[in-house]
């Protein structure tokens, strides 16, 4: 595996890098300073929309648009470089042409902690693989941690940052954390989950996972006091052994719900064109769920309903039980539920005479 760099550019071991990243991720979910690269004065771009959403969602920190010539963007003073900004930046939203991204990170050396690259055209396509390698090398050399590329980024009620339309969200803080390799699916989970009553501690779209990926985010959410249930959408895992070990350790701490794309041959082909994912045998995912205790779901609806159940019930992993008490509003539905629970190996108890 590749190592990564400290903020001073000196080499770190994988273990040291992972530990320092987990410790620093509170800033990613609650940034106080945000730079936006890619906003325009004469048209509406992703950068412009992001600034507008920060306002609507109630972000209370400082926003610094980055532009080579503009004085103001969206009514906010603009800056020509990171060096011109009056304070270091926690989080940068980068929506510029892909070939410009490495130079932008170089400009941010010593001034930026996390860069979220929404731009596509990197490792998910053959002609962009060398560019992604250069991007990662630049991030390592500058000490900047990278989210993406080819991703929507974060939705964090605690930090008041979102990739979705705030008018369609509740904005309430919750206990469900989501990690997704698909931006559109992350948006679906956010919108549909909100309608069902799911409340989120944070949602992260990771895209190509060139630097920060599902493993690091899973470790963070396991240690995050605000997150009690974790949902993950995956198309592949770059370090499968580490993912397995983290999931197995998670079983005694917090429930993890999995939704996996590319479990059939046509699905694998679609995943390869989506994020450059490598094919995975479906039997691998079934075995992983069985051996780690993670819950493998089949559909988006089942995924969201599972998140909702764990949000409401909050089972304790340290007190496992197969005993179930069933409440129903009629005989037929109670009989069907009893059959279902029994097939899952659960015991439906009887009330004693005192009740």
Coordinates of C-alpha atoms in Angstrom, one line a residue, residues 327-334:
X327 CA -46.9 -5.8 18.9
X328 CA -49.5 -5.8 16.1
X329 CA -52.8 -4.1 15.3
X330 CA -54.4 -7.3 14.0
X331 CA -54.3 -11.1 13.9
X332 CA -53.2 -11.6 10.3
X333 CA -50.3 -9.3 10.3
X334 CA -49.1 -10.6 13.6

